[in-house]
XYZ file of N, CA and C in Angstrom:
834
model
N -13.044 16.501 -52.410
C -13.683 15.387 -51.718
C -12.645 14.525 -51.003
N -11.554 14.261 -51.701
C -10.496 13.468 -51.104
C -9.874 14.150 -49.903
N -9.825 15.508 -49.971
C -9.256 16.274 -48.860
C -10.082 16.061 -47.589
N -11.422 16.199 -47.718
C -12.284 16.041 -46.554
C -12.290 14.605 -46.045
N -12.187 13.669 -46.993
C -12.121 12.267 -46.588
C -10.844 11.997 -45.788
N -9.746 12.638 -46.221
C -8.489 12.492 -45.483
C -8.572 13.070 -44.086
N -9.253 14.241 -43.978
C -9.418 14.846 -42.655
C -10.245 13.945 -41.744
N -11.297 13.337 -42.310
C -12.126 12.443 -41.514
C -11.357 11.227 -41.035
N -10.512 10.690 -41.894
C -9.705 9.536 -41.518
C -8.706 9.909 -40.424
N -8.108 11.107 -40.549
C -7.158 11.565 -39.528
C -7.860 11.757 -38.186
N -9.101 12.290 -38.247
C -9.852 12.478 -37.009
C -10.160 11.143 -36.345
N -10.488 10.134 -37.159
C -10.745 8.809 -36.615
C -9.499 8.225 -35.966
N -8.348 8.423 -36.609
C -7.091 7.933 -36.037
C -6.793 8.620 -34.710
N -7.034 9.950 -34.675
C -6.786 10.703 -33.448
C -7.704 10.217 -32.329
N -8.983 10.011 -32.649
C -9.922 9.531 -31.634
C -9.523 8.150 -31.124
N -9.066 7.286 -32.045
C -8.628 5.948 -31.637
C -7.401 6.022 -30.734
N -6.476 6.936 -31.070
C -5.265 7.092 -30.258
C -5.614 7.599 -28.863
N -6.547 8.560 -28.800
C -6.965 9.093 -27.497
C -7.621 8.003 -26.661
N -8.490 7.203 -27.304
C -9.144 6.108 -26.590
C -8.129 5.094 -26.081
N -7.106 4.809 -26.904
C -6.062 3.870 -26.498
C -5.299 4.389 -25.292
N -4.950 5.683 -25.303
C -4.208 6.276 -24.195
C -5.044 6.310 -22.925
N -6.342 6.620 -23.079
C -7.213 6.625 -21.903
C -7.353 5.224 -21.320
N -7.473 4.242 -22.187
C -7.560 2.864 -21.708
C -6.295 2.427 -21.009
N -5.139 2.816 -21.572
C -3.856 2.474 -20.955
C -3.704 3.146 -19.605
N -4.171 4.409 -19.508
C -4.062 5.125 -18.237
C -4.975 4.506 -17.190
N -6.181 4.083 -17.620
C -7.092 3.429 -16.683
C -6.487 2.127 -16.163
N -5.846 1.366 -17.043
C -5.185 0.120 -16.638
C -4.027 0.405 -15.694
N -3.297 1.486 -15.975
C -2.128 1.821 -15.158
C -2.514 2.279 -13.765
N -3.670 2.918 -13.621
C -4.027 3.525 -12.340
C -5.102 2.769 -11.573
N -5.692 1.721 -12.151
C -6.713 0.998 -11.404
C -6.080 0.237 -10.249
N -6.779 0.087 -9.123
C -6.221 -0.627 -7.968
C -5.935 -2.089 -8.310
N -4.882 -2.628 -7.734
C -4.550 -4.043 -7.880
C -4.832 -4.711 -6.536
N -5.882 -5.526 -6.497
C -6.301 -6.194 -5.265
C -6.075 -7.691 -5.432
N -5.382 -8.278 -4.477
C -5.095 -9.712 -4.538
C -6.326 -10.537 -4.169
N -6.371 -11.739 -4.695
C -7.390 -12.719 -4.302
C -6.718 -13.741 -3.404
N -7.203 -13.845 -2.169
C -6.532 -14.654 -1.154
C -7.036 -16.094 -1.159
N -6.085 -17.044 -1.151
C -6.385 -18.478 -1.083
C -5.757 -19.030 0.199
N -6.575 -19.719 1.006
C -6.127 -20.166 2.326
C -6.299 -21.669 2.489
N -5.394 -22.312 3.241
C -5.588 -23.728 3.585
C -6.696 -23.847 4.633
N -7.295 -25.020 4.788
C -8.402 -25.196 5.733
C -8.070 -24.777 7.165
N -6.817 -24.934 7.570
C -6.437 -24.613 8.950
C -6.653 -23.146 9.284
N -6.682 -22.281 8.277
C -6.812 -20.848 8.532
C -8.256 -20.404 8.719
N -9.202 -21.338 8.655
C -10.593 -20.948 8.891
C -10.861 -20.700 10.371
N -10.019 -21.240 11.251
C -10.192 -21.066 12.691
C -9.526 -19.777 13.165
N -10.135 -19.157 14.165
C -9.564 -17.936 14.756
C -8.339 -18.299 15.588
N -7.268 -17.509 15.421
C -6.029 -17.775 16.160
C -5.342 -16.451 16.468
N -4.589 -16.417 17.555
C -3.811 -15.245 17.937
C -2.329 -15.588 17.910
N -1.523 -14.620 17.439
C -0.075 -14.798 17.344
C 0.601 -13.601 18.006
N 1.364 -13.838 19.065
C 2.064 -12.762 19.765
C 3.470 -12.589 19.214
N 3.901 -11.345 19.102
C 5.295 -11.044 18.755
C 5.707 -9.838 19.580
N 6.569 -10.081 20.584
C 6.933 -9.020 21.508
C 5.708 -8.559 22.284
N 5.504 -7.233 22.310
C 4.356 -6.697 23.042
C 3.127 -6.511 22.161
N 3.179 -7.048 20.957
C 2.070 -6.888 20.006
C 1.470 -8.240 19.662
N 0.301 -8.195 19.033
C -0.429 -9.421 18.700
C -1.099 -9.272 17.340
N -1.076 -10.366 16.581
C -1.864 -10.475 15.354
C -3.020 -11.421 15.639
N -4.240 -10.922 15.466
C -5.431 -11.750 15.633
C -5.973 -12.124 14.266
N -5.979 -13.416 13.983
C -6.475 -13.918 12.703
C -7.924 -14.353 12.881
N -8.793 -13.869 11.979
C -10.215 -14.173 12.064
C -10.747 -14.575 10.690
N -10.502 -15.809 10.297
C -11.056 -16.346 9.056
C -10.335 -15.878 7.814
N -10.707 -14.724 7.292
C -10.040 -14.153 6.111
C -9.517 -12.756 6.400
N -9.453 -12.383 7.670
C -9.010 -11.036 8.034
C -8.118 -11.116 9.268
N -7.305 -10.077 9.451
C -6.489 -10.020 10.658
C -6.268 -8.566 11.065
N -5.944 -8.388 12.346
C -5.639 -7.070 12.879
C -4.410 -7.133 13.755
N -3.666 -6.031 13.790
C -2.465 -5.894 14.613
C -2.764 -4.883 15.718
N -2.402 -5.219 16.974
C -2.632 -4.279 18.076
C -1.658 -4.579 19.210
N -1.477 -3.585 20.091
C -0.676 -3.790 21.292
C -1.463 -4.688 22.240
N -0.795 -5.626 22.896
C -1.504 -6.593 23.738
C -2.253 -5.927 24.879
N -1.775 -4.753 25.334
C -2.476 -4.077 26.426
C -3.577 -3.137 25.934
N -3.756 -3.059 24.587
C -4.816 -2.229 24.014
C -5.490 -2.976 22.871
N -6.172 -4.085 23.147
C -6.766 -4.877 22.058
C -7.865 -4.150 21.300
N -8.431 -3.124 21.899
C -9.502 -2.383 21.224
C -8.976 -1.387 20.190
N -7.660 -1.123 20.206
C -7.076 -0.137 19.293
C -6.293 -0.875 18.193
N -6.929 -1.086 17.047
C -6.281 -1.767 15.930
C -5.336 -0.790 15.229
N -4.077 -1.173 15.106
C -3.081 -0.317 14.469
C -3.041 -0.497 12.955
N -3.294 -1.713 12.493
C -3.217 -2.032 11.055
C -3.970 -3.324 10.828
N -4.756 -3.401 9.776
C -5.543 -4.609 9.540
C -5.755 -4.810 8.053
N -6.110 -6.037 7.697
C -6.367 -6.370 6.301
C -7.487 -7.391 6.243
N -8.198 -7.397 5.145
C -9.284 -8.354 4.938
C -9.201 -8.874 3.513
N -9.195 -10.193 3.362
C -9.030 -10.777 2.040
C -7.588 -10.612 1.570
N -7.400 -10.551 0.252
C -6.051 -10.410 -0.298
C -5.417 -9.090 0.090
N -4.169 -9.129 0.534
C -3.489 -7.914 0.970
C -2.158 -7.686 0.251
N -1.675 -8.639 -0.534
C -0.399 -8.459 -1.224
C -0.480 -9.020 -2.640
N -0.077 -8.208 -3.613
C 0.058 -8.630 -5.005
C 1.407 -8.145 -5.518
N 1.772 -8.569 -6.705
C 3.058 -8.182 -7.279
C 2.897 -7.999 -8.778
N 3.986 -7.644 -9.436
C 3.919 -7.459 -10.873
C 5.268 -7.168 -11.478
N 5.220 -6.941 -12.776
C 6.418 -6.635 -13.552
C 6.122 -5.415 -14.398
N 7.017 -4.441 -14.369
C 6.813 -3.213 -15.120
C 7.280 -3.323 -16.557
N 6.669 -2.511 -17.402
C 7.060 -2.468 -18.808
C 8.335 -1.634 -18.951
N 9.225 -1.992 -19.864
C 10.438 -1.190 -20.076
C 10.112 0.263 -20.396
N 10.983 1.157 -20.027
C 10.756 2.596 -20.158
C 10.469 3.089 -21.575
N 10.949 2.456 -22.655
C 10.624 2.974 -23.994
C 9.138 2.952 -24.326
N 8.311 2.299 -23.470
C 6.895 2.177 -23.789
C 6.000 2.742 -22.685
N 6.270 3.937 -22.172
C 5.496 4.428 -21.040
C 4.035 4.695 -21.367
N 3.730 5.082 -22.601
C 2.360 5.426 -22.942
C 1.470 4.195 -23.088
N 2.052 3.018 -23.146
C 1.279 1.795 -23.276
C 0.989 1.168 -21.917
N 1.195 1.938 -20.845
C 1.030 1.502 -19.469
C 2.306 0.807 -19.005
N 2.737 1.146 -17.793
C 3.969 0.556 -17.290
C 3.711 -0.763 -16.557
N 2.474 -1.264 -16.580
C 2.177 -2.561 -15.999
C 2.205 -3.623 -17.093
N 3.193 -4.473 -17.024
C 3.342 -5.526 -18.025
C 2.731 -6.834 -17.566
N 2.824 -7.113 -16.257
C 2.360 -8.381 -15.709
C 1.847 -8.147 -14.295
N 0.723 -8.797 -13.944
C 0.167 -8.691 -12.604
C 0.099 -10.087 -11.987
N 0.431 -10.153 -10.691
C 0.380 -11.410 -9.935
C -0.564 -11.182 -8.755
N -1.837 -11.517 -8.921
C -2.831 -11.165 -7.908
C -3.414 -12.372 -7.169
N -3.024 -13.603 -7.533
C -3.468 -14.773 -6.777
C -2.507 -14.990 -5.615
N -2.981 -14.744 -4.397
C -2.127 -14.810 -3.209
C -2.517 -15.991 -2.329
N -1.546 -16.787 -1.951
C -1.768 -17.827 -0.945
C -1.067 -17.400 0.338
N -1.669 -17.736 1.464
C -1.028 -17.563 2.767
C -0.913 -18.954 3.375
N 0.325 -19.414 3.559
C 0.548 -20.805 3.915
C 1.041 -21.005 5.341
N 1.647 -19.992 5.942
C 2.124 -20.145 7.317
C 2.298 -18.793 7.975
N 2.148 -18.796 9.289
C 2.467 -17.642 10.128
C 3.415 -18.150 11.206
N 4.648 -17.631 11.200
C 5.694 -18.153 12.072
C 6.253 -17.039 12.954
N 6.483 -17.373 14.218
C 7.102 -16.408 15.131
C 8.596 -16.668 15.215
N 9.365 -15.592 15.128
C 10.818 -15.671 15.233
C 11.260 -14.553 16.177
N 11.332 -14.870 17.473
C 11.653 -13.855 18.467
C 10.534 -12.820 18.545
N 10.878 -11.561 18.312
C 9.873 -10.500 18.336
C 9.347 -10.176 16.943
N 9.576 -11.102 16.003
C 9.071 -10.941 14.641
C 8.019 -11.998 14.343
N 7.097 -11.632 13.457
C 6.081 -12.557 12.990
C 6.163 -12.586 11.469
N 6.333 -13.769 10.891
C 6.538 -13.917 9.459
C 5.307 -14.532 8.814
N 4.729 -13.841 7.847
C 3.633 -14.374 7.046
C 4.219 -14.808 5.712
N 4.066 -16.103 5.385
C 4.705 -16.643 4.191
C 3.669 -17.264 3.261
N 3.915 -17.128 1.974
C 3.035 -17.732 0.984
C 3.597 -17.530 -0.404
N 2.723 -17.623 -1.404
C 3.131 -17.466 -2.798
C 2.170 -16.547 -3.544
N 2.678 -15.967 -4.609
C 1.886 -15.148 -5.520
C 1.965 -15.779 -6.897
N 0.804 -16.015 -7.502
C 0.758 -16.575 -8.853
C 0.430 -15.470 -9.844
N 1.221 -15.409 -10.919
C 1.082 -14.353 -11.921
C 0.169 -14.792 -13.061
N -0.249 -13.820 -13.858
C -1.134 -14.098 -14.984
C -0.489 -15.020 -16.007
N 0.854 -15.047 -16.087
C 1.541 -15.921 -17.043
C 1.894 -17.281 -16.439
N 1.437 -17.546 -15.214
C 1.657 -18.840 -14.577
C 2.857 -18.916 -13.659
N 3.739 -17.918 -13.693
C 4.910 -17.986 -12.811
C 4.479 -17.862 -11.353
N 5.316 -18.352 -10.458
C 5.022 -18.402 -9.032
C 6.183 -17.782 -8.268
N 5.863 -16.915 -7.323
C 6.902 -16.290 -6.508
C 6.532 -16.402 -5.042
N 7.499 -16.782 -4.219
C 7.295 -16.747 -2.788
C 7.335 -15.310 -2.279
N 6.832 -15.113 -1.081
C 6.922 -13.798 -0.434
C 7.008 -14.008 1.072
N 7.575 -13.021 1.743
C 7.585 -12.983 3.206
C 7.179 -11.575 3.617
N 6.112 -11.485 4.401
C 5.706 -10.218 5.005
C 5.912 -10.360 6.498
N 6.669 -9.452 7.095
C 6.982 -9.591 8.517
C 6.532 -8.368 9.308
N 6.127 -8.622 10.547
C 5.841 -7.583 11.535
C 6.839 -7.759 12.674
N 7.382 -6.661 13.171
C 8.368 -6.732 14.256
C 8.067 -5.678 15.311
N 8.176 -6.085 16.560
C 7.990 -5.180 17.692
C 9.042 -4.068 17.633
N 8.589 -2.816 17.579
C 9.494 -1.662 17.572
C 9.326 -0.851 18.853
N 9.003 -1.532 19.942
C 8.861 -0.861 21.221
C 7.620 0.019 21.269
N 7.729 1.113 21.986
C 6.584 2.010 22.152
C 6.224 2.745 20.865
N 7.145 2.764 19.903
C 6.832 3.439 18.641
C 5.766 2.710 17.851
N 5.774 1.385 17.910
C 4.809 0.627 17.140
C 5.416 -0.612 16.523
N 5.180 -0.815 15.228
C 5.529 -2.051 14.544
C 6.284 -1.751 13.256
N 7.351 -2.514 13.014
C 8.055 -2.461 11.740
C 7.415 -3.461 10.785
N 7.184 -3.050 9.556
C 6.616 -3.925 8.527
C 7.602 -4.030 7.379
N 7.889 -5.247 6.936
C 8.742 -5.430 5.764
C 8.097 -6.457 4.839
N 8.325 -6.273 3.545
C 7.838 -7.199 2.528
C 8.998 -7.516 1.593
N 9.170 -8.788 1.248
C 10.191 -9.192 0.285
C 9.601 -10.244 -0.644
N 9.795 -10.052 -1.945
C 9.339 -11.012 -2.944
C 10.470 -11.986 -3.259
N 10.115 -13.248 -3.506
C 11.127 -14.253 -3.785
C 11.696 -14.183 -5.182
N 10.883 -13.787 -6.165
C 11.328 -13.700 -7.556
C 11.944 -12.327 -7.795
N 13.243 -12.279 -8.013
C 13.943 -10.998 -8.174
C 13.552 -10.265 -9.446
N 12.908 -10.942 -10.399
C 12.492 -10.281 -11.639
C 11.240 -9.435 -11.452
N 10.459 -9.713 -10.413
C 9.265 -8.921 -10.149
C 9.675 -7.609 -9.500
N 9.253 -6.500 -10.095
C 9.680 -5.188 -9.614
C 8.513 -4.287 -9.231
N 7.384 -4.872 -8.924
C 6.228 -4.140 -8.416
C 5.613 -4.938 -7.268
N 5.230 -4.236 -6.205
C 4.416 -4.882 -5.192
C 3.268 -3.947 -4.833
N 2.139 -4.566 -4.487
C 0.908 -3.840 -4.192
C 0.400 -4.318 -2.836
N 0.414 -3.428 -1.856
C -0.011 -3.744 -0.501
C -1.310 -2.986 -0.209
N -2.300 -3.686 0.340
C -3.587 -3.077 0.667
C -3.959 -3.379 2.108
N -4.572 -2.405 2.789
C -5.023 -2.631 4.147
C -6.344 -1.891 4.385
N -7.003 -2.256 5.465
C -8.351 -1.754 5.730
C -8.354 -0.305 6.199
N -9.464 0.330 5.916
C -9.725 1.698 6.361
C -11.146 1.727 6.902
N -11.344 2.317 8.071
C -12.672 2.381 8.665
C -13.589 3.277 7.850
N -14.885 3.013 7.944
C -15.869 3.874 7.288
C -15.752 5.290 7.846
N -15.577 6.257 6.977
C -15.469 7.648 7.407
C -14.107 8.058 7.938
N -13.135 7.154 7.912
C -11.795 7.481 8.430
C -11.095 8.442 7.473
N -10.673 9.582 7.982
C -10.037 10.616 7.168
C -8.521 10.491 7.262
N -7.853 10.839 6.167
C -6.407 10.657 6.061
C -5.735 12.013 5.879
N -4.710 12.285 6.688
C -3.994 13.559 6.657
C -2.493 13.308 6.516
N -1.760 14.372 6.215
C -0.307 14.268 6.187
C 0.263 14.391 4.801
N 1.216 13.502 4.460
C 1.894 13.527 3.168
C 2.558 14.875 2.905
N 3.138 15.458 3.949
C 3.866 16.710 3.774
C 3.002 17.946 3.770
N 1.687 17.805 3.909
C 0.798 18.969 3.935
C 0.982 19.671 5.280
N 1.360 20.936 5.243
C 1.885 21.591 6.427
C 0.836 22.024 7.444
N -0.398 22.255 7.045
C -1.376 22.733 8.008
C -2.024 21.603 8.786
N -2.023 20.387 8.235
C -2.693 19.277 8.893
C -4.197 19.385 8.874
N -4.755 20.238 8.028
C -6.194 20.482 8.017
C -6.899 19.902 6.806
N -6.167 19.329 5.862
C -6.764 18.881 4.603
C -6.854 17.364 4.547
N -8.073 16.884 4.309
C -8.310 15.458 4.152
C -7.836 15.032 2.762
N -6.914 14.067 2.703
C -6.365 13.615 1.440
C -7.181 12.483 0.804
N -8.258 12.075 1.437
C -9.071 10.983 0.918
C -9.549 11.281 -0.495
N -9.672 10.209 -1.284
C -10.140 10.350 -2.652
C -9.048 10.634 -3.655
N -7.797 10.699 -3.218
C -6.693 11.044 -4.108
C -5.779 9.845 -4.361
N -5.029 9.996 -5.406
C -3.974 9.044 -5.752
C -2.674 9.829 -5.725
N -1.835 9.611 -4.716
C -0.680 10.448 -4.441
C 0.613 9.764 -4.855
N 1.348 10.401 -5.732
C 2.627 9.884 -6.219
C 3.740 10.316 -5.274
N 4.567 9.357 -4.874
C 5.749 9.647 -4.067
C 6.936 9.704 -5.014
N 7.484 10.894 -5.189
C 8.564 11.095 -6.149
C 9.910 10.756 -5.531
N 10.880 10.509 -6.408
C 12.238 10.205 -5.948
C 12.997 11.463 -5.586
N 12.620 12.595 -6.177
C 13.309 13.849 -5.916
C 12.366 14.889 -5.357
N 12.867 16.091 -5.185
C 12.054 17.153 -4.600
C 11.014 17.672 -5.565
N 11.269 17.616 -6.870
C 10.328 18.140 -7.852
C 9.770 17.004 -8.684
N 8.451 17.035 -8.912
C 7.824 15.994 -9.711
C 6.461 16.444 -10.175
N 5.854 15.654 -11.065
C 4.532 15.991 -11.562
C 3.469 15.421 -10.646
N 2.285 16.027 -10.638
C 1.193 15.591 -9.781
C 0.612 14.287 -10.280
N 0.141 13.461 -9.338
C -0.516 12.225 -9.705
C -1.974 12.463 -10.035
N -2.633 11.443 -10.576
C -4.028 11.566 -10.961
C -4.887 11.801 -9.732
N -5.741 12.827 -9.775
C -6.655 13.106 -8.687
C -5.956 13.596 -7.437
N -4.716 14.035 -7.514
C -4.019 14.502 -6.336
C -2.744 15.220 -6.691
N -1.755 15.111 -5.818
C -0.493 15.782 -6.058
C 0.636 14.833 -5.698
N 1.847 15.235 -6.022
C 2.983 14.374 -5.722
C 3.670 14.835 -4.454
N 4.367 13.920 -3.808
C 5.100 14.203 -2.597
C 6.472 13.570 -2.714
N 7.386 13.979 -1.856
C 8.718 13.402 -1.883
C 8.788 12.214 -0.934
N 9.828 11.407 -1.091
C 9.950 10.180 -0.315
C 9.963 10.456 1.188
N 10.535 11.581 1.618
C 10.579 11.889 3.043
C 9.213 12.234 3.608
N 8.211 12.458 2.742
C 6.869 12.838 3.186
C 5.867 11.697 3.062
N 6.327 10.481 2.854
C 5.428 9.336 2.654
C 4.891 8.846 4.001
N 4.297 9.758 4.739
C 3.782 9.509 6.081
C 2.373 10.075 6.171
N 1.458 9.294 6.762
C 0.126 9.839 7.002
C -0.336 9.441 8.394
N -1.309 10.179 8.904
C -2.049 9.780 10.088
C -3.533 9.955 9.781
N -4.381 9.336 10.588
C -5.802 9.358 10.276
C -6.613 9.868 11.466
N -7.891 10.113 11.194
C -8.799 10.565 12.240
C -9.037 9.483 13.284
N -8.678 8.233 13.001
C -8.771 7.143 13.973
C -7.463 6.946 14.734
N -6.550 7.899 14.614
C -5.242 7.879 15.273
C -4.420 6.662 14.878
N -4.397 6.405 13.562
C -3.473 5.433 12.989
C -2.434 6.197 12.169
N -1.258 5.617 12.038
C -0.210 6.285 11.264
C 0.644 5.241 10.564
N 1.037 5.570 9.338
C 1.831 4.652 8.504
C 2.894 5.477 7.800
N 4.096 4.932 7.716
C 5.206 5.638 7.081
C 5.990 4.665 6.202
N 5.880 4.817 4.897
C 6.695 4.021 3.975
C 8.101 4.592 3.936
N 9.092 3.728 4.064
C 10.483 4.172 4.028
C 11.196 3.684 2.773
N 10.400 3.314 1.780
C 10.983 2.917 0.502
C 11.526 4.156 -0.214
N 12.628 3.974 -0.933
C 13.186 5.063 -1.749
C 12.808 4.908 -3.211
N 11.967 3.913 -3.514
C 11.540 3.687 -4.897
C 10.335 4.566 -5.220
N 10.020 4.673 -6.506
C 8.806 5.327 -6.948
C 7.623 4.556 -6.365
N 6.651 5.278 -5.776
C 5.510 4.607 -5.169
C 4.275 5.502 -5.216
N 3.128 4.886 -5.020
C 1.855 5.599 -5.105
C 0.955 5.154 -3.960
N 0.401 6.113 -3.210
C -0.633 5.834 -2.224
C -1.990 6.061 -2.885
N -2.856 5.062 -2.807
C -4.183 5.151 -3.408
C -5.220 5.278 -2.287
N -5.816 6.468 -2.178
C -6.799 6.746 -1.126
C -8.199 6.908 -1.702
N -8.428 6.374 -2.902
C -9.705 6.581 -3.576
C -10.819 5.685 -3.046
N -10.480 4.557 -2.463
C -11.481 3.619 -1.956
C -11.738 3.910 -0.477
N -12.981 4.214 -0.075
C -13.251 4.515 1.338
C -13.085 3.328 2.261
N -12.915 2.107 1.714
C -12.803 0.911 2.544
C -11.371 0.427 2.714
N -10.450 0.956 1.924
C -9.079 0.457 2.015
C -8.091 1.525 1.558
N -6.826 1.296 1.917
C -5.709 2.117 1.455
C -4.776 1.205 0.674
N -4.312 1.677 -0.468
C -3.414 0.887 -1.290
C -2.065 1.571 -1.446
N -1.020 0.775 -1.504
C 0.323 1.289 -1.744
C 0.959 0.483 -2.870
N 1.366 1.168 -3.919
C 2.071 0.556 -5.046
C 3.530 0.976 -4.975
N 4.430 0.009 -4.957
C 5.864 0.282 -4.837
C 6.574 -0.316 -6.044
N 7.380 0.486 -6.726
C 8.109 0.001 -7.901
C 9.429 -0.620 -7.463
N 9.294 -1.689 -6.703
C 10.438 -2.425 -6.186
C 9.914 -3.782 -5.716
N 10.822 -4.702 -5.476
C 10.436 -6.018 -5.004
C 10.479 -6.164 -3.503
N 10.657 -5.041 -2.801
C 10.676 -5.074 -1.339
C 10.167 -3.754 -0.783
N 9.797 -3.793 0.486
C 9.267 -2.601 1.156
C 9.637 -2.654 2.629
N 10.012 -1.510 3.182
C 10.173 -1.342 4.622
C 9.290 -0.172 5.035
N 8.532 -0.347 6.110
C 7.608 0.695 6.549
C 7.439 0.609 8.060
N 6.841 1.649 8.631
C 6.568 1.695 10.062
C 5.082 1.959 10.289
N 4.536 1.235 11.267
C 3.164 1.462 11.725
C 3.284 2.028 13.136
N 2.937 3.298 13.304
C 3.146 3.961 14.592
C 1.948 3.760 15.520
N 2.233 3.781 16.820
C 1.214 3.663 17.863
C 1.167 4.962 18.649
N -0.022 5.498 18.845
C -0.143 6.735 19.605
C -1.594 7.101 19.841
N -1.811 7.966 20.834
C -3.164 8.376 21.195
C -3.509 9.779 20.699
N -2.554 10.461 20.091
C -2.794 11.819 19.600
C -1.915 12.071 18.386
N -2.265 13.075 17.558
C -1.391 13.419 16.429
C 0.016 13.789 16.878
N 0.115 14.475 18.014
C 1.426 14.887 18.506
C 2.290 13.674 18.853
N 1.670 12.665 19.485
C 2.439 11.469 19.845
C 2.851 10.687 18.602
N 1.957 10.577 17.635
C 2.286 9.865 16.402
C 3.420 10.554 15.662
N 3.368 11.877 15.592
C 4.436 12.611 14.899
C 5.743 12.560 15.678
N 5.657 12.501 17.003
C 6.873 12.370 17.801
C 7.548 11.026 17.540
N 6.749 9.964 17.395
C 7.329 8.662 17.059
C 7.974 8.705 15.679
N 7.319 9.384 14.743
C 7.923 9.507 13.409
C 9.243 10.257 13.488
N 9.258 11.345 14.267
C 10.482 12.137 14.400
C 11.602 11.314 15.033
N 11.254 10.469 15.997
C 12.287 9.661 16.647
C 12.849 8.610 15.691
N 12.052 8.228 14.677
C 12.509 7.226 13.718
C 13.328 7.838 12.595
N 12.931 9.039 12.134
C 13.595 9.632 10.967
C 14.357 10.906 11.286
N 14.168 11.432 12.501
C 14.914 12.615 12.898
C 14.319 13.932 12.462
N 13.115 13.912 11.839
C 12.478 15.142 11.404
C 11.026 15.103 11.803
N 10.548 16.154 12.464
C 9.153 16.230 12.838
C 8.320 16.582 11.612
N 7.199 15.899 11.442
C 6.317 16.158 10.294
C 5.419 17.337 10.621
N 4.164 17.289 10.190
C 3.233 18.385 10.355
C 2.912 18.617 11.815
N 3.114 19.851 12.366
C 2.882 20.079 13.784
C 1.427 20.282 14.165
N 0.575 20.646 13.196
C -0.803 20.964 13.506
C -1.675 19.719 13.481
N -2.581 19.596 14.438
C -3.451 18.427 14.494
C -4.520 18.504 13.426
N -4.925 17.346 12.873
C -6.031 17.347 11.911
C -7.330 17.733 12.566
N -8.245 18.317 11.805
C -9.524 18.767 12.334
C -10.647 17.941 11.755
């Protein structure tokens, strides 16, 4: 009798451990979306030019486009677009590597500095700490726009950037050689080396392949060398998680997959997928 009772107790412990691990994994992989807080002045629509590009602010959303092509939005966001966090030390990977999340985002100013546009504000963390941030857009000529993010608190080693995705917009690339596979619905891990394990609901890619283009002829290329994850599971937005306190990326401008990939090649020296998405 005691033997069977012991087996039952062990089974209960195993089930509890499995539930704990599943809960930790769900916490680790769920999207981190910021909640945006704005001063009254930001309720009015305003346009901000930087070089040959423009940011149009509309209440709680904004879009980036070339001034001569206002109908072609290159990158946009609605509501909170930047969050941050602190990772758990490596000895505790199974307990989730997210130790702290900072999802309360304020946007306090938009400043032009030559051909750059600086978005400045603060991020408030769950433990009450406050960190400044600067997100900048810079005119990169005919290639498009340079995007950089820097957190003010050097102890924060996670940032979460989110931007809009059109209804039905399909996402291609990430090193996939045929250009025929829609990556939507996946969570793609960007590894530091050539070999790595697959991410949840998708596969892993190397840092040199952190480039995508879409059926709406948009293209984004993260140039971070840190561990990062592209989250394509939400049909309304794209998320990028970077295990660093800063990010450098490129938003390319083009009318065809060939032109977008040519801009990428001119920036990094290597042509990506040659075949157009279908």
